[in-house]
């Protein structure tokens, strides 16, 4: 009996620490959440002059002239979307191909090495990508790639115009490299989640290796791969440093993939340090808010899709 | 009777692990052979050597010979894909292709071989052969995964039958099913052996005794005893077989 009470008293002494611990955890969780809310609030306050001046129409106006205090976000929304989507077009086939190679073809050792190297691409700082793009990529794009493309592919809209080197084209290539590890590693998880039994089902009815990959792996992975792609898009939309260095910084709607342009992120990075007028600052903050909104929706969508694929118990394949 | 499947001195390895040790076994045509033995005894691995599925596992390899209708399936000139098209396989867990309808699941193998003629008829025959036709004939466009576990397993059997294989391998086909579904699949096995040779791995000795003509008892990768089921389950020759079937281990 005596032993029992001792055990109990020790137990209750330890238990009494629980509420403090739990409260501490609750505190940090709330802290993170309120940070998000505070940032939105701060951004909104900063953007207020521009929001009151222009309203929703801000997003569809094409003029941006800080000297005359005329502001419209359309060229930058356009620039952001066009660079991100072109980057996706370049990156998606490579990423999905790599992910399939890693899960279906490479031996475990090879997959480990290549998978690691692909993920290392994500560890290269954005500014280093920018530097590489500016000194190595852009000159070659200007001298070789763009003249060739405008000679042979000019029938495709966007593949023509003056070869500047810097611009949508070069920025998109660097963006594509930067989002490849994201898409590859998530697509790889999606393919890995396909049960082994599905692969055997295909092999047992006499599917070749490539038929098996199609029947059992790719065909059932659409939604997960889509999630991976959207997550890559989310990364591309907000990427700032490398794009700022390579986009060419022209505040106009890009009429070709070769022309210099400006993204929402690069505009803010370029102009905020010198913006003094509250309306100018407000317009930049408003753009920040729009970018935030787009990223928020895209990332949220992607997370939902990817989570549903990773835990199929929530319904869906 | 002339054997349709014959393994000769078959050895199977996983990297360094010797999983099947020098097994020779002949399966008479249109009969049902059960492979029994405790977990890890090599019976599933042996089965997977019979349609060259074993070699799909990295670092797995096979030595020895397997004859199908007298000719070697391990012939160097032969593509394992061709072997698997003529030897069907049904797995432990029903694995219909998700996102495919019942009909598509049945004919998927035919589409691979490019024989798209009379697919409706072949699908109907295969589903009838798998005793599933009556249950699904009005909902062939529904997803295969919408069926119950037992129906899914019979769908997988239909998928294999659609290829008209002379031999059907089953790897514990009822171990994931409830007793009623199990009984249906067992009934199906008995009716199938009129037209197909069946080789069935099972953990369930009663099942082996109920459905099989001949039984092979595996232990530690070796074939201990292979005989008429009526003999093996009543008067086993080997002491280890007797111990196993009387439930003393495994």
Coordinates of C-alpha atoms in Angstrom, one line a residue:
Chain A
X1 CA 0.0 0.0 0.0
X2 CA 2.7 2.4 1.0
X3 CA 4.6 1.8 -2.3
X4 CA 1.4 2.6 -4.2
X5 CA 1.0 6.0 -2.7
X6 CA 4.6 6.8 -3.4
X7 CA 4.2 5.9 -7.0
X8 CA 1.1 8.0 -7.2
X9 CA 2.8 11.0 -5.7
X10 CA 5.6 10.8 -8.2
X11 CA 3.1 10.4 -10.9
X12 CA 1.1 13.5 -9.9
X13 CA 4.3 15.6 -9.5
X14 CA 5.1 14.7 -13.1
X15 CA 1.6 15.3 -14.3
X16 CA 1.6 18.8 -12.9
X17 CA 4.2 19.7 -15.5
X18 CA 1.8 18.8 -18.3
X19 CA -0.4 21.9 -18.3
X20 CA 2.7 24.2 -18.5
X21 CA 4.1 22.1 -21.3
X22 CA 0.8 22.1 -23.2
X23 CA 0.4 25.8 -22.7
X24 CA 3.9 26.4 -24.0
X25 CA 3.1 24.4 -27.2
X26 CA -0.2 26.2 -27.6
X27 CA 1.6 29.5 -27.3
X28 CA 4.2 28.9 -30.0
X29 CA 1.5 27.5 -32.3
X30 CA -0.6 30.6 -31.8
X31 CA 2.5 32.7 -32.3
X32 CA 3.1 31.3 -35.7
X33 CA -0.5 31.7 -36.7
X34 CA -0.7 35.3 -35.5
X35 CA 2.5 36.1 -37.4
X36 CA 0.7 35.1 -40.6
X37 CA -2.2 37.3 -39.7
X38 CA 0.1 40.2 -38.6
X39 CA 2.0 40.1 -41.9
X40 CA -1.3 40.2 -43.9
X41 CA -2.5 43.1 -41.8
X42 CA 0.8 45.0 -42.1
X43 CA 0.8 44.5 -45.8
X44 CA -2.8 45.6 -46.1
X45 CA -2.0 48.8 -44.1
X46 CA 0.9 49.6 -46.3
X47 CA -1.1 48.9 -49.4
X48 CA -4.1 50.9 -48.2
X49 CA -3.4 54.1 -50.2
X50 CA -3.2 52.2 -53.5
X51 CA -6.2 50.0 -52.6
X52 CA -8.3 53.1 -52.0
X53 CA -7.0 54.8 -55.1
X54 CA -7.4 51.9 -57.6
X55 CA -9.6 49.2 -56.1
X56 CA -9.7 45.9 -58.0
X57 CA -9.0 47.6 -61.3
X58 CA -5.4 47.9 -60.2
X59 CA -4.8 44.4 -61.5
X60 CA -5.9 45.2 -65.0
X61 CA -4.1 48.5 -65.6
X62 CA -1.0 48.3 -67.7
X63 CA 0.7 51.7 -66.9
X64 CA 3.3 51.9 -64.3
X65 CA 5.0 55.3 -63.9
X66 CA 6.3 56.1 -60.5
X67 CA 7.4 59.6 -61.6
X68 CA 3.8 60.5 -62.6
X69 CA 2.3 58.4 -59.8
X70 CA 0.4 56.2 -62.2
X71 CA 0.3 52.5 -61.1
X72 CA -1.1 49.3 -62.6
X73 CA -0.2 45.8 -61.8
X74 CA -1.1 44.0 -65.0
X75 CA 2.4 43.8 -66.6
X76 CA 3.8 42.2 -63.5
X77 CA 1.0 39.7 -63.0
X78 CA 1.4 38.8 -66.6
X79 CA 5.2 38.6 -66.3
X80 CA 4.9 36.4 -63.2
X81 CA 2.5 34.1 -64.8
X82 CA 4.3 33.8 -68.1
X83 CA 7.7 33.1 -66.6
X84 CA 6.2 30.6 -64.1
X85 CA 4.2 28.8 -66.7
X86 CA 7.1 28.7 -69.2
X87 CA 9.3 27.4 -66.4
X88 CA 6.7 24.7 -65.7
X89 CA 6.6 23.7 -69.4
X90 CA 10.3 23.2 -69.3
X91 CA 10.6 21.6 -65.9
X92 CA 7.6 19.2 -65.8
X93 CA 8.7 16.7 -68.5
X94 CA 12.2 16.6 -67.0
X95 CA 11.0 16.3 -63.5
X96 CA 8.4 13.6 -64.1
X97 CA 10.8 11.7 -66.3
X98 CA 13.5 11.8 -63.6
X99 CA 11.0 10.7 -60.9
X100 CA 9.9 7.8 -63.0
X101 CA 13.5 6.9 -63.7
X102 CA 14.3 7.0 -60.0
X103 CA 11.3 4.9 -58.9
X104 CA 11.0 2.5 -61.8
X105 CA 14.3 2.0 -63.5
X106 CA 17.3 3.0 -61.5
X107 CA 18.7 0.5 -59.0
X108 CA 18.5 1.5 -55.4
X109 CA 22.0 2.8 -55.2
X110 CA 21.8 4.8 -58.4
X111 CA 18.4 6.2 -57.3
X112 CA 19.9 7.3 -54.0
X113 CA 22.8 9.1 -55.6
X114 CA 20.8 10.8 -58.4
X115 CA 17.9 11.6 -56.0
X116 CA 20.4 13.2 -53.6
X117 CA 22.0 15.3 -56.4
X118 CA 18.6 16.4 -57.7
X119 CA 17.7 17.5 -54.2
X120 CA 21.0 19.4 -53.9
X121 CA 19.8 21.6 -56.7
X122 CA 17.4 23.0 -54.2
X123 CA 20.2 23.8 -51.9
X124 CA 21.9 26.2 -54.3
X125 CA 21.1 29.7 -53.2
X126 CA 18.9 31.7 -55.4
X127 CA 21.5 34.5 -55.9
X128 CA 24.0 31.9 -57.2
X129 CA 21.5 30.8 -59.7
X130 CA 21.0 34.4 -60.7
X131 CA 24.7 34.9 -61.0
X132 CA 25.1 31.8 -63.1
X133 CA 22.2 32.8 -65.3
X134 CA 23.5 36.3 -65.8
X135 CA 27.1 35.4 -66.6
X136 CA 26.8 32.0 -68.3
X137 CA 23.2 31.4 -69.5
X138 CA 22.0 34.8 -70.7
X139 CA 25.0 35.5 -73.1
X140 CA 24.6 32.1 -74.7
X141 CA 20.9 32.5 -74.9
X142 CA 21.4 35.8 -76.7
X143 CA 24.1 34.7 -79.1
X144 CA 23.0 31.1 -79.8
X145 CA 19.6 30.0 -78.5
X146 CA 17.3 32.8 -79.3
X147 CA 18.5 33.5 -82.9
X148 CA 18.1 29.8 -83.6
X149 CA 14.7 29.7 -82.1
X150 CA 13.4 32.8 -83.9
X151 CA 14.8 31.3 -87.1
X152 CA 13.2 27.9 -86.8
X153 CA 10.3 28.1 -84.3
X154 CA 9.0 31.7 -84.9
X155 CA 5.7 30.2 -86.0
X156 CA 5.0 29.5 -82.4
X157 CA 3.7 32.6 -80.7
X158 CA 6.3 34.1 -78.4
X159 CA 9.4 32.6 -80.1
X160 CA 10.5 35.6 -81.9
X161 CA 11.8 39.1 -81.3
X162 CA 15.0 40.8 -80.4
X163 CA 17.5 38.5 -78.7
X164 CA 18.3 40.4 -75.5
X165 CA 19.5 37.4 -73.5
X166 CA 18.0 38.6 -70.2
X167 CA 14.3 38.5 -70.2
X168 CA 11.4 36.0 -69.8
X169 CA 13.2 33.2 -71.6
X170 CA 16.4 33.2 -69.4
X171 CA 14.5 33.8 -66.2
X172 CA 12.2 30.9 -67.0
X173 CA 15.1 28.5 -67.7
X174 CA 16.6 29.3 -64.3
X175 CA 13.2 29.1 -62.7
X176 CA 12.7 25.7 -64.3
X177 CA 16.0 24.4 -62.8
X178 CA 15.0 25.7 -59.4
X179 CA 11.6 24.1 -59.3
X180 CA 12.8 20.8 -60.8
X181 CA 13.9 19.3 -57.4
X182 CA 10.5 20.2 -55.9
X183 CA 8.5 18.6 -58.6
X184 CA 10.8 15.6 -58.9
X185 CA 10.9 14.7 -55.2
X186 CA 7.1 15.0 -54.8
X187 CA 6.3 13.1 -58.0
X188 CA 8.8 10.5 -56.8
X189 CA 6.8 10.2 -53.5
X190 CA 3.6 9.9 -55.5
X191 CA 5.0 7.1 -57.7
X192 CA 6.5 5.4 -54.7
X193 CA 3.0 5.3 -53.1
X194 CA 1.7 3.0 -55.9
X195 CA 1.4 -0.4 -54.2
X196 CA 3.8 -3.1 -55.4
X197 CA 0.8 -5.4 -56.0
X198 CA -0.3 -3.0 -58.8
X199 CA 3.0 -3.4 -60.6
X200 CA 2.9 -7.1 -60.2
X201 CA -0.7 -7.2 -61.6
X202 CA 0.5 -5.5 -64.8
X203 CA 3.6 -7.7 -65.1
X204 CA 1.6 -10.9 -64.6
X205 CA -0.7 -10.2 -67.5
X206 CA 2.3 -9.9 -69.7
X207 CA 3.0 -6.1 -69.7
X208 CA 6.4 -5.0 -70.7
X209 CA 8.3 -2.8 -68.4
X210 CA 7.1 0.4 -70.1
X211 CA 3.5 -0.9 -70.3
X212 CA 3.7 -1.7 -66.6
X213 CA 4.9 1.9 -65.8
X214 CA 2.0 3.3 -67.8
X215 CA -0.7 0.9 -66.5
X216 CA 0.1 0.7 -62.9
X217 CA 2.1 3.9 -62.1
X218 CA 1.4 6.8 -64.4
X219 CA -2.3 6.2 -65.0
X220 CA -3.2 6.3 -61.3
X221 CA -0.9 9.1 -60.4
X222 CA -2.4 12.0 -62.3
X223 CA -3.8 13.9 -59.3
X224 CA -0.6 13.5 -57.3
X225 CA 1.6 14.6 -60.1
X226 CA -0.7 17.5 -60.7
X227 CA -0.2 18.4 -57.0
X228 CA 3.5 18.2 -57.5
X229 CA 3.3 20.5 -60.5
X230 CA 1.2 23.0 -58.7
X231 CA 3.6 23.0 -55.8
X232 CA 6.4 23.7 -58.3
X233 CA 4.3 26.6 -59.7
X234 CA 3.9 27.9 -56.2
X235 CA 7.6 28.0 -55.8
X236 CA 8.1 29.7 -59.2
X237 CA 5.6 32.4 -58.5
X238 CA 7.3 33.8 -55.5
X239 CA 10.9 33.3 -56.5
X240 CA 12.6 36.7 -56.4
X241 CA 16.4 36.9 -56.4
X242 CA 17.3 34.9 -59.5
X243 CA 14.4 36.3 -61.5
X244 CA 15.2 39.8 -60.5
X245 CA 18.7 39.4 -61.9
X246 CA 17.6 37.8 -65.1
X247 CA 14.2 39.2 -66.1
X248 CA 15.5 42.4 -67.6
X249 CA 13.4 44.7 -65.5
X250 CA 11.2 46.4 -68.0
X251 CA 7.8 47.5 -66.7
X252 CA 5.9 46.6 -69.7
X253 CA 3.8 43.6 -70.8
X254 CA 6.1 41.2 -72.4
X255 CA 5.1 40.6 -76.0
X256 CA 7.5 37.8 -76.6
X257 CA 9.3 35.1 -74.6
X258 CA 12.6 36.8 -75.5
X259 CA 11.7 40.3 -74.3
X260 CA 12.6 41.7 -70.9
X261 CA 9.8 42.0 -68.4
X262 CA 9.1 42.3 -64.7
X263 CA 7.5 39.9 -62.3
X264 CA 5.6 41.0 -59.2
X265 CA 8.5 39.8 -56.9
X266 CA 11.2 41.4 -59.0
X267 CA 9.4 44.7 -59.2
X268 CA 9.1 44.9 -55.5
X269 CA 12.7 44.0 -55.0
X270 CA 13.8 46.6 -57.6
X271 CA 11.6 49.5 -56.6
X272 CA 10.9 49.2 -52.9
X273 CA 14.3 50.5 -51.7
X274 CA 13.8 53.8 -53.7
X275 CA 10.1 54.2 -53.2
X276 CA 9.2 57.2 -51.0
X277 CA 5.7 58.3 -52.1
X278 CA 3.1 56.5 -50.0
X279 CA 1.1 55.8 -53.1
X280 CA 4.1 54.2 -54.8
X281 CA 4.9 52.2 -51.6
X282 CA 1.2 51.3 -51.4
X283 CA 1.1 50.1 -55.0
X284 CA 4.1 47.9 -54.3
X285 CA 2.6 46.5 -51.2
X286 CA -0.7 45.9 -53.0
X287 CA 1.3 43.9 -55.6
X288 CA 2.8 42.0 -52.7
X289 CA -0.6 41.3 -51.4
X290 CA -1.8 40.0 -54.8
X291 CA 1.3 37.8 -55.0
X292 CA 0.7 36.5 -51.5
X293 CA -2.9 35.8 -52.4
X294 CA -2.0 33.9 -55.6
X295 CA 0.7 31.9 -53.8
X296 CA -1.6 31.2 -50.9
X297 CA -4.3 29.7 -53.2
X298 CA -1.8 27.7 -55.3
X299 CA 0.1 26.3 -52.4
X300 CA -3.1 25.5 -50.5
X301 CA -4.5 23.7 -53.5
X302 CA -1.3 21.7 -54.1
X303 CA -1.0 20.7 -50.4
X304 CA -4.6 19.4 -50.4
X305 CA -4.0 17.3 -53.5
X306 CA -0.7 16.0 -52.4
X307 CA -2.0 15.1 -48.9
X308 CA -4.9 13.3 -50.3
X309 CA -2.7 11.2 -52.5
X310 CA -0.3 10.5 -49.6
X311 CA -3.1 9.5 -47.2
X312 CA -5.7 7.8 -49.5
X313 CA -7.9 7.2 -46.4
X314 CA -9.2 10.7 -46.8
X315 CA -11.0 9.5 -50.0
X316 CA -9.8 9.7 -53.6
X317 CA -7.1 7.7 -55.2
Chain B
X1 CA -0.3 -38.4 -67.8
X2 CA 2.0 -36.0 -69.5
X3 CA 3.0 -33.1 -67.4
X4 CA 2.2 -29.6 -68.6
X5 CA 4.5 -27.8 -66.2
X6 CA 7.7 -29.4 -65.1
X7 CA 10.3 -27.9 -62.9
X8 CA 13.7 -29.6 -63.0
X9 CA 16.4 -29.0 -60.4
X10 CA 15.0 -25.5 -59.8
X11 CA 17.0 -23.2 -57.5
X12 CA 15.9 -19.6 -56.7
X13 CA 17.9 -17.0 -54.9
X14 CA 17.4 -13.6 -53.3
X15 CA 20.9 -12.1 -53.6
X16 CA 22.6 -14.5 -51.2
X17 CA 19.6 -16.2 -49.7
X18 CA 18.9 -19.6 -51.3
X19 CA 15.1 -19.7 -51.2
X20 CA 14.3 -22.7 -53.4
X21 CA 16.6 -25.6 -53.2
X22 CA 16.8 -28.0 -56.1
X23 CA 13.1 -28.6 -56.6
X24 CA 11.8 -31.0 -59.2
X25 CA 8.1 -31.3 -59.6
X26 CA 5.8 -32.2 -62.5
X27 CA 2.2 -31.0 -62.7
X28 CA -0.3 -33.0 -64.8
X29 CA -2.4 -31.2 -67.2
X30 CA -5.9 -30.0 -66.0
X31 CA -5.2 -30.8 -62.4
X32 CA -4.9 -28.7 -59.3
X33 CA -1.7 -28.8 -57.4
X34 CA -1.5 -27.2 -54.0
X35 CA 1.8 -26.0 -52.6
X36 CA 1.8 -26.0 -48.8
X37 CA 4.3 -25.3 -46.1
X38 CA 5.1 -22.8 -43.3
X39 CA 5.8 -19.2 -44.0
X40 CA 9.2 -18.6 -45.7
X41 CA 9.4 -22.2 -46.9
X42 CA 9.9 -21.1 -50.5
X43 CA 6.5 -22.1 -51.9
X44 CA 5.6 -18.6 -53.2
X45 CA 9.0 -18.1 -54.6
X46 CA 8.8 -21.4 -56.4
X47 CA 5.4 -20.4 -57.8
X48 CA 6.9 -17.1 -59.0
X49 CA 9.6 -19.0 -60.8
X50 CA 7.0 -20.7 -62.9
X51 CA 6.0 -17.5 -64.8
X52 CA 9.4 -15.7 -64.4
X53 CA 8.0 -13.2 -61.9
X54 CA 10.8 -14.0 -59.5
X55 CA 13.5 -12.4 -61.6
X56 CA 11.6 -9.0 -61.4
X57 CA 12.9 -8.6 -57.8
X58 CA 16.3 -6.8 -57.8
X59 CA 19.2 -9.2 -57.4
X60 CA 16.9 -12.3 -57.5
X61 CA 18.0 -15.1 -59.8
X62 CA 16.9 -18.6 -60.9
X63 CA 18.8 -21.7 -61.8
X64 CA 17.5 -24.9 -63.3
X65 CA 14.7 -25.5 -65.7
X66 CA 11.0 -25.0 -66.1
X67 CA 9.2 -26.7 -69.0
X68 CA 5.8 -25.6 -70.2
X69 CA 4.3 -28.1 -72.5
X70 CA 7.8 -29.6 -73.0
X71 CA 9.7 -26.4 -73.9
X72 CA 11.8 -24.3 -71.6
X73 CA 10.4 -21.0 -70.4
X74 CA 13.9 -20.0 -69.4
X75 CA 15.1 -20.2 -73.0
X76 CA 17.5 -17.4 -73.7
X77 CA 15.6 -16.4 -76.8
X78 CA 12.3 -16.2 -74.9
X79 CA 11.0 -12.9 -73.6
X80 CA 9.7 -13.2 -70.0
X81 CA 6.8 -11.1 -71.2
X82 CA 5.7 -13.8 -73.6
X83 CA 5.9 -16.4 -70.8
X84 CA 3.7 -14.3 -68.5
X85 CA 1.1 -13.9 -71.3
X86 CA 0.6 -17.7 -71.4
X87 CA 0.8 -18.3 -67.7
X88 CA -1.7 -16.4 -65.6
X89 CA -1.2 -15.3 -62.1
X90 CA -3.6 -14.4 -59.3
X91 CA -2.2 -12.7 -56.1
X92 CA -2.8 -12.8 -52.4
X93 CA -4.6 -9.5 -52.3
X94 CA -7.0 -8.7 -55.1
X95 CA -5.3 -6.1 -57.3
X96 CA -7.6 -4.8 -60.0
X97 CA -6.4 -1.7 -61.7
X98 CA -7.8 1.3 -60.0
X99 CA -9.5 3.8 -62.3
X100 CA -10.4 1.0 -64.7
X101 CA -14.0 -0.3 -65.1
X102 CA -14.8 -4.0 -64.6
X103 CA -14.8 -4.5 -68.4
X104 CA -11.5 -2.7 -68.9
X105 CA -9.9 -4.7 -66.1
X106 CA -10.8 -8.0 -67.8
X107 CA -9.6 -7.0 -71.3
X108 CA -6.5 -5.0 -70.3
X109 CA -4.2 -7.9 -71.1
X110 CA -5.8 -8.4 -74.5
X111 CA -5.3 -4.8 -75.3
X112 CA -1.6 -5.2 -74.5
X113 CA -1.3 -8.0 -77.0
X114 CA -3.2 -6.0 -79.6
X115 CA -6.0 -8.6 -80.0
X116 CA -8.9 -6.3 -79.8
X117 CA -11.3 -8.4 -81.8
X118 CA -14.4 -9.7 -80.1
X119 CA -13.4 -8.2 -76.8
X120 CA -17.0 -8.1 -75.5
X121 CA -17.3 -11.9 -76.1
X122 CA -13.9 -12.7 -74.6
X123 CA -14.8 -10.5 -71.5
X124 CA -18.1 -12.3 -71.1
X125 CA -16.5 -15.7 -71.4
X126 CA -13.7 -14.8 -68.9
X127 CA -16.2 -13.3 -66.4
X128 CA -18.4 -16.4 -66.7
X129 CA -15.3 -18.6 -66.3
X130 CA -14.6 -16.7 -63.1
X131 CA -18.2 -17.1 -61.9
X132 CA -18.6 -13.3 -61.8
X133 CA -20.7 -12.6 -64.9
X134 CA -24.1 -12.8 -63.2
X135 CA -23.1 -10.4 -60.5
X136 CA -21.5 -7.7 -62.8
X137 CA -23.2 -8.1 -66.2
X138 CA -25.3 -5.0 -65.6
X139 CA -22.5 -2.8 -64.3
X140 CA -19.5 -3.5 -66.5
X141 CA -18.7 0.2 -66.7
X142 CA -18.4 0.6 -62.9
X143 CA -14.9 0.7 -61.5
X144 CA -13.4 -2.6 -60.7
X145 CA -12.5 -1.4 -57.2
X146 CA -16.2 -0.8 -56.4
X147 CA -16.6 -4.6 -56.0
X148 CA -16.3 -6.5 -52.8
X149 CA -13.0 -8.2 -51.9
X150 CA -14.2 -11.6 -53.1
X151 CA -15.6 -10.2 -56.3
X152 CA -12.4 -8.3 -56.9
X153 CA -10.4 -11.5 -56.6
X154 CA -12.7 -13.2 -59.1
X155 CA -12.3 -10.2 -61.3
X156 CA -8.5 -10.7 -61.2
X157 CA -9.1 -14.4 -62.1
X158 CA -11.2 -13.3 -65.0
X159 CA -8.5 -10.9 -66.0
X160 CA -6.0 -13.8 -66.1
X161 CA -8.5 -16.1 -67.9
X162 CA -9.1 -13.6 -70.6
X163 CA -5.6 -14.4 -71.9
X164 CA -6.7 -18.0 -72.2
X165 CA -3.7 -19.3 -70.4
X166 CA -3.2 -23.1 -70.2
X167 CA -1.8 -22.6 -66.7
X168 CA -3.0 -20.4 -63.8
X169 CA -0.8 -19.7 -60.8
X170 CA -2.5 -18.6 -57.6
X171 CA -0.5 -17.2 -54.7
X172 CA -2.7 -17.6 -51.5
X173 CA -5.7 -16.4 -53.5
X174 CA -8.1 -16.6 -50.5
X175 CA -6.0 -15.4 -47.6
X176 CA -7.4 -11.9 -47.8
X177 CA -11.0 -13.0 -48.2
X178 CA -13.9 -13.7 -45.8
X179 CA -15.1 -17.3 -45.4
X180 CA -18.0 -17.0 -47.9
X181 CA -15.9 -15.4 -50.6
X182 CA -13.2 -18.1 -49.9
X183 CA -15.8 -20.8 -50.4
X184 CA -16.8 -19.2 -53.8
X185 CA -13.2 -19.0 -55.0
X186 CA -12.6 -22.6 -53.9
X187 CA -15.6 -23.7 -55.8
X188 CA -14.3 -21.8 -58.8
X189 CA -10.9 -23.5 -58.6
X190 CA -12.6 -26.9 -58.7
X191 CA -14.6 -25.9 -61.8
X192 CA -11.7 -24.2 -63.5
X193 CA -9.4 -27.3 -63.4
X194 CA -11.6 -28.9 -66.1
X195 CA -10.1 -26.4 -68.6
X196 CA -7.0 -24.9 -66.9
X197 CA -4.1 -26.3 -64.9
X198 CA -4.0 -24.7 -61.5
X199 CA -1.0 -24.4 -59.2
X200 CA -2.1 -22.8 -55.9
X201 CA 0.0 -21.7 -52.9
X202 CA -2.1 -21.9 -49.8
X203 CA -1.5 -21.5 -46.1
X204 CA -4.7 -23.4 -45.4
X205 CA -4.3 -27.1 -45.3
X206 CA -8.0 -27.8 -45.3
X207 CA -8.2 -25.8 -48.5
X208 CA -5.5 -27.8 -50.0
X209 CA -7.2 -31.0 -49.0
X210 CA -10.6 -29.8 -50.3
X211 CA -9.6 -28.6 -53.7
X212 CA -6.3 -30.2 -54.9
X213 CA -5.5 -33.3 -56.7
X214 CA -1.9 -33.3 -55.7
X215 CA -0.1 -31.5 -52.9
X216 CA 3.5 -30.5 -52.5
X217 CA 4.9 -29.9 -49.1
X218 CA 7.8 -27.4 -48.9
X219 CA 10.1 -26.8 -45.9
X220 CA 13.1 -24.5 -45.8
X221 CA 13.2 -24.2 -49.5
X222 CA 13.1 -27.9 -50.1
X223 CA 10.3 -30.0 -51.6
X224 CA 9.8 -32.6 -48.8
X225 CA 6.9 -34.6 -50.2
X226 CA 4.8 -34.5 -53.4
X227 CA 1.9 -36.9 -53.8
X228 CA -1.8 -37.4 -54.4
X229 CA -3.5 -35.2 -51.9
X230 CA -5.6 -38.1 -50.6
X231 CA -2.4 -39.9 -49.8
X232 CA -0.3 -37.0 -48.5
X233 CA -3.0 -35.9 -46.1
X234 CA -3.8 -39.4 -44.8
X235 CA -0.6 -41.4 -45.0
X236 CA 2.3 -39.0 -45.5
X237 CA 5.6 -40.8 -46.1
X238 CA 7.8 -38.2 -44.5
X239 CA 7.8 -37.6 -40.7
X240 CA 8.1 -33.8 -41.3
X241 CA 5.0 -33.8 -43.5
X242 CA 3.1 -35.6 -40.8
X243 CA 4.2 -33.2 -38.2
X244 CA 3.2 -30.3 -40.3
X245 CA -0.3 -31.5 -41.4
X246 CA -1.1 -32.6 -37.8
X247 CA -0.3 -29.0 -36.7
X248 CA 2.8 -29.6 -34.7
X249 CA 4.7 -26.7 -36.3
X250 CA 4.2 -23.9 -38.9

